Amino acid sequence: MMEYEVEERSNTLIIRLTGDIDLQTSPNVRQGLMGSIDKGRPIIVDLSGVDYIDSSGVASLVESLQTMRKKGKQFILVSVSEKAMRVFQLARLDKVFTICSDLDEGLKIVKGE
């Protein structure tokens, strides 16, 4: 089961995902992300509660990143677990996404610090 929680802080949407992001849950993740993107604010996705992500989950994040870039808004991943980071590294997506060690670091990037 995937949990999706949105918090607003400093004109930034913080999306906390908890659970596995796989073929079964990625459509809900995608739908939630696209709904948040429509709000036109920078987005930080907190993946600290995600241990497993498969290619469908990664695809949802890539699609969100591309949409945000077209809108000129930031899309940052924070607190990525070791297992999930391996997936991003294998796909060389650790060079495509802005990935921060924690939420505070992500918020500093959004603020331009």
Coordinates of N, CA and C in Angstrom, one line a residue:
M1 N 0.8 -1.2 0.0 CA 0.0 0.0 0.0 C 0.9 1.2 0.0
M2 N 0.5 2.2 -0.8 CA 1.2 3.5 -0.9 C 0.5 4.6 -0.2
E3 N 1.2 5.4 0.6 CA 0.6 6.5 1.2 C 1.2 7.8 0.6
Y4 N 0.3 8.8 0.4 CA 0.7 10.0 -0.3 C 0.2 11.2 0.5
E5 N 1.2 12.0 1.0 CA 0.8 13.1 1.9 C 1.5 14.4 1.3
V6 N 0.7 15.5 1.3 CA 1.2 16.7 0.7 C 1.2 17.8 1.8
E7 N 2.3 18.5 1.9 CA 2.4 19.6 2.9 C 2.9 20.8 2.1
E8 N 2.4 22.0 2.5 CA 2.8 23.2 1.8 C 3.7 24.0 2.8
R9 N 4.9 24.3 2.3 CA 5.8 25.1 3.1 C 6.6 26.1 2.2
S10 N 6.6 27.3 2.6 CA 7.3 28.4 1.9 C 7.0 28.3 0.4
N11 N 5.7 28.3 0.0 CA 5.3 28.2 -1.4 C 5.8 27.0 -2.1
T12 N 6.2 26.0 -1.4 CA 6.7 24.8 -2.0 C 5.8 23.6 -1.6
L13 N 5.5 22.7 -2.5 CA 4.8 21.5 -2.1 C 5.8 20.4 -1.8
I14 N 5.6 19.8 -0.6 CA 6.4 18.7 -0.1 C 5.5 17.5 -0.2
I15 N 5.9 16.5 -1.0 CA 5.1 15.3 -1.2 C 5.9 14.2 -0.5
R16 N 5.2 13.6 0.5 CA 5.9 12.4 1.2 C 5.2 11.1 0.7
L17 N 6.0 10.3 0.2 CA 5.5 9.0 -0.3 C 6.0 7.9 0.7
T18 N 5.1 7.0 1.0 CA 5.5 5.9 2.0 C 4.9 4.6 1.4
G19 N 5.8 3.6 1.3 CA 5.4 2.3 0.8 C 6.2 2.0 -0.5
D20 N 5.8 1.0 -1.1 CA 6.5 0.6 -2.4 C 5.9 1.3 -3.6
I21 N 6.7 1.7 -4.5 CA 6.2 2.3 -5.7 C 6.5 1.3 -6.8
D22 N 5.4 0.6 -7.2 CA 5.5 -0.5 -8.2 C 4.4 -0.4 -9.2
L23 N 4.3 -1.4 -10.1 CA 3.3 -1.4 -11.1 C 1.9 -1.2 -10.6
Q24 N 1.6 -1.7 -9.4 CA 0.3 -1.6 -8.8 C 0.0 -0.1 -8.2
T25 N 1.0 0.5 -7.6 CA 0.8 1.8 -7.0 C 1.2 3.0 -7.8
S26 N 2.0 2.8 -8.8 CA 2.5 3.9 -9.6 C 1.5 4.7 -10.3
P27 N 0.3 4.1 -10.8 CA -0.7 5.0 -11.3 C -1.3 6.0 -10.3
N28 N -1.4 5.6 -9.1 CA -1.9 6.6 -8.0 C -0.8 7.6 -7.7
V29 N 0.5 7.2 -7.7 CA 1.6 8.2 -7.5 C 1.6 9.2 -8.7
R30 N 1.5 8.7 -9.9 CA 1.5 9.6 -11.1 C 0.3 10.6 -11.0
Q31 N -0.9 10.1 -10.7 CA -2.1 10.9 -10.6 C -1.9 12.0 -9.5
G32 N -1.4 11.6 -8.4 CA -1.1 12.6 -7.3 C -0.1 13.6 -7.7
L33 N 1.0 13.2 -8.3 CA 2.0 14.1 -8.7 C 1.5 15.1 -9.8
M34 N 0.8 14.6 -10.7 CA 0.2 15.5 -11.8 C -0.7 16.5 -11.2
G35 N -1.5 16.1 -10.2 CA -2.4 17.0 -9.6 C -1.7 18.1 -8.8
S36 N -0.6 17.7 -8.2 CA 0.2 18.7 -7.5 C 1.0 19.6 -8.4
I37 N 1.4 19.1 -9.6 CA 2.1 19.9 -10.6 C 1.2 21.0 -11.1
D38 N -0.1 20.7 -11.2 CA -1.1 21.7 -11.7 C -1.1 22.9 -10.8
K39 N -0.6 22.8 -9.6 CA -0.7 24.0 -8.6 C 0.4 25.0 -8.9
G40 N 1.3 24.6 -9.8 CA 2.3 25.6 -10.3 C 3.4 26.0 -9.3
R41 N 3.7 25.2 -8.3 CA 4.7 25.5 -7.3 C 5.9 24.5 -7.4
P42 N 7.1 24.9 -6.9 CA 8.1 23.9 -6.8 C 7.7 22.7 -6.0
I43 N 8.2 21.5 -6.4 CA 7.8 20.3 -5.7 C 9.1 19.6 -5.1
I44 N 9.0 19.2 -3.9 CA 10.0 18.3 -3.3 C 9.3 17.0 -2.9
V45 N 9.9 15.9 -3.5 CA 9.3 14.6 -3.2 C 10.2 13.9 -2.2
D46 N 9.7 13.6 -1.0 CA 10.4 13.0 0.1 C 10.2 11.5 -0.1
L47 N 11.3 10.8 -0.4 CA 11.2 9.3 -0.6 C 11.8 8.5 0.6
S48 N 11.9 9.1 1.8 CA 12.5 8.4 2.9 C 11.6 7.2 3.3
G49 N 10.3 7.2 3.0 CA 9.5 6.1 3.4 C 9.4 5.1 2.3
V50 N 10.2 5.2 1.2 CA 10.1 4.3 0.0 C 11.3 3.4 0.0
D51 N 11.1 2.1 0.2 CA 12.3 1.2 0.1 C 12.4 0.6 -1.3
Y52 N 11.3 0.4 -1.9 CA 11.3 -0.2 -3.2 C 10.6 0.6 -4.3
I53 N 11.3 0.8 -5.4 CA 10.7 1.5 -6.6 C 11.1 0.7 -7.8
D54 N 10.1 0.4 -8.7 CA 10.4 -0.3 -9.9 C 10.4 0.7 -11.1
S55 N 10.5 0.1 -12.3 CA 10.6 1.0 -13.5 C 9.3 1.8 -13.7
S56 N 8.2 1.3 -13.3 CA 6.9 2.1 -13.5 C 6.9 3.3 -12.5
G57 N 7.5 3.1 -11.3 CA 7.6 4.2 -10.4 C 8.5 5.2 -10.8
V58 N 9.7 4.8 -11.3 CA 10.7 5.7 -11.9 C 10.1 6.5 -13.0
A59 N 9.3 5.8 -13.9 CA 8.7 6.5 -15.1 C 7.8 7.6 -14.6
S60 N 7.0 7.3 -13.5 CA 6.1 8.4 -13.0 C 6.9 9.6 -12.5
L61 N 8.0 9.4 -11.9 CA 8.9 10.5 -11.4 C 9.5 11.2 -12.6
V62 N 10.0 10.5 -13.6 CA 10.6 11.1 -14.8 C 9.6 11.9 -15.5
E63 N 8.4 11.4 -15.7 CA 7.3 12.2 -16.4 C 7.0 13.5 -15.6
S64 N 7.0 13.4 -14.3 CA 6.7 14.6 -13.5 C 7.9 15.6 -13.6
L65 N 9.1 15.1 -13.6 CA 10.3 16.0 -13.8 C 10.2 16.7 -15.1
Q66 N 9.9 16.0 -16.2 CA 9.8 16.6 -17.5 C 8.7 17.7 -17.6
T67 N 7.6 17.4 -17.0 CA 6.4 18.3 -16.9 C 6.8 19.6 -16.2
M68 N 7.5 19.4 -15.0 CA 7.9 20.5 -14.2 C 9.0 21.4 -14.9
R69 N 9.9 20.7 -15.6 CA 10.9 21.5 -16.4 C 10.2 22.3 -17.5
K70 N 9.2 21.8 -18.1 CA 8.5 22.5 -19.2 C 7.9 23.8 -18.6
K71 N 7.4 23.7 -17.3 CA 6.8 24.8 -16.6 C 7.8 25.7 -16.0
G72 N 9.1 25.3 -16.0 CA 10.1 26.2 -15.4 C 10.1 26.1 -13.9
K73 N 9.6 25.0 -13.3 CA 9.6 24.8 -11.9 C 10.5 23.7 -11.4
Q74 N 10.9 23.8 -10.2 CA 11.9 22.8 -9.6 C 11.1 21.5 -9.2
F75 N 11.8 20.4 -9.4 CA 11.3 19.1 -8.9 C 12.5 18.4 -8.3
I76 N 12.4 18.2 -7.0 CA 13.6 17.7 -6.3 C 13.2 16.5 -5.5
L77 N 14.1 15.5 -5.5 CA 13.9 14.3 -4.7 C 14.8 14.4 -3.5
V78 N 14.3 14.0 -2.3 CA 15.0 14.1 -1.1 C 14.9 12.8 -0.3
S79 N 15.9 12.5 0.5 CA 15.9 11.4 1.4 C 15.7 10.0 0.7
V80 N 16.4 9.8 -0.4 CA 16.2 8.6 -1.2 C 16.9 7.5 -0.5
S81 N 16.2 6.4 -0.2 CA 16.9 5.2 0.4 C 18.0 4.6 -0.4
E82 N 18.8 3.9 0.2 CA 19.9 3.2 -0.5 C 19.4 2.3 -1.6
K83 N 18.4 1.5 -1.4 CA 17.9 0.6 -2.4 C 17.3 1.4 -3.6
A84 N 16.5 2.5 -3.3 CA 15.9 3.3 -4.3 C 17.0 4.0 -5.1
M85 N 18.0 4.5 -4.4 CA 19.1 5.2 -5.1 C 19.8 4.3 -6.1
R86 N 20.0 3.0 -5.7 CA 20.6 2.1 -6.7 C 19.9 2.0 -8.0
V87 N 18.5 2.1 -7.9 CA 17.7 2.1 -9.1 C 18.0 3.3 -10.0
F88 N 18.0 4.5 -9.3 CA 18.3 5.7 -10.0 C 19.7 5.7 -10.6
Q89 N 20.7 5.2 -9.9 CA 22.1 5.1 -10.4 C 22.2 4.2 -11.6
L90 N 21.6 3.0 -11.5 CA 21.6 2.0 -12.6 C 21.1 2.6 -13.9
A91 N 20.0 3.4 -13.7 CA 19.4 4.1 -14.9 C 20.1 5.4 -15.3
R92 N 21.1 5.7 -14.5 CA 21.8 7.0 -14.7 C 20.9 8.2 -14.4
L93 N 19.9 8.0 -13.7 CA 18.9 9.1 -13.4 C 19.4 10.0 -12.2
D94 N 20.4 9.5 -11.5 CA 20.9 10.3 -10.4 C 21.6 11.5 -11.0
K95 N 21.9 11.6 -12.3 CA 22.5 12.7 -12.9 C 21.4 13.6 -13.5
V96 N 20.2 13.1 -13.6 CA 19.1 13.8 -14.3 C 18.3 14.6 -13.2
F97 N 18.0 13.9 -12.1 CA 17.2 14.5 -11.0 C 18.1 15.3 -10.1
T98 N 17.5 16.3 -9.5 CA 18.2 17.0 -8.4 C 17.8 16.1 -7.2
I99 N 18.8 15.5 -6.5 CA 18.6 14.6 -5.4 C 19.4 15.2 -4.2
C100 N 18.7 15.4 -3.1 CA 19.3 16.0 -1.9 C 19.2 14.9 -0.8
S101 N 20.1 15.1 0.2 CA 20.2 14.1 1.3 C 19.0 14.3 2.2
D102 N 18.5 15.5 2.4 CA 17.3 15.7 3.3 C 16.5 16.9 2.8
L103 N 15.4 17.0 3.5 CA 14.4 18.1 3.2 C 14.9 19.5 3.3
D104 N 15.7 19.7 4.4 CA 16.3 21.1 4.5 C 17.2 21.5 3.4
E105 N 18.0 20.5 2.9 CA 18.8 20.8 1.7 C 18.0 21.1 0.5
G106 N 16.9 20.3 0.3 CA 16.0 20.6 -0.8 C 15.3 21.9 -0.7
L107 N 14.9 22.3 0.4 CA 14.3 23.7 0.6 C 15.3 24.8 0.3
K108 N 16.5 24.6 0.7 CA 17.6 25.6 0.4 C 17.8 25.8 -1.1
I109 N 17.7 24.7 -1.8 CA 17.9 24.8 -3.3 C 16.7 25.5 -3.9
V110 N 15.5 25.2 -3.4 CA 14.3 26.0 -3.9 C 14.4 27.5 -3.6
K111 N 14.9 27.8 -2.4 CA 15.1 29.2 -2.1 C 16.2 29.9 -2.7
G112 N 17.1 29.1 -3.4 CA 18.2 29.6 -4.1 C 19.4 29.9 -3.2
E113 N 19.5 29.2 -2.1 CA 20.6 29.4 -1.1 C 21.8 28.5 -1.5

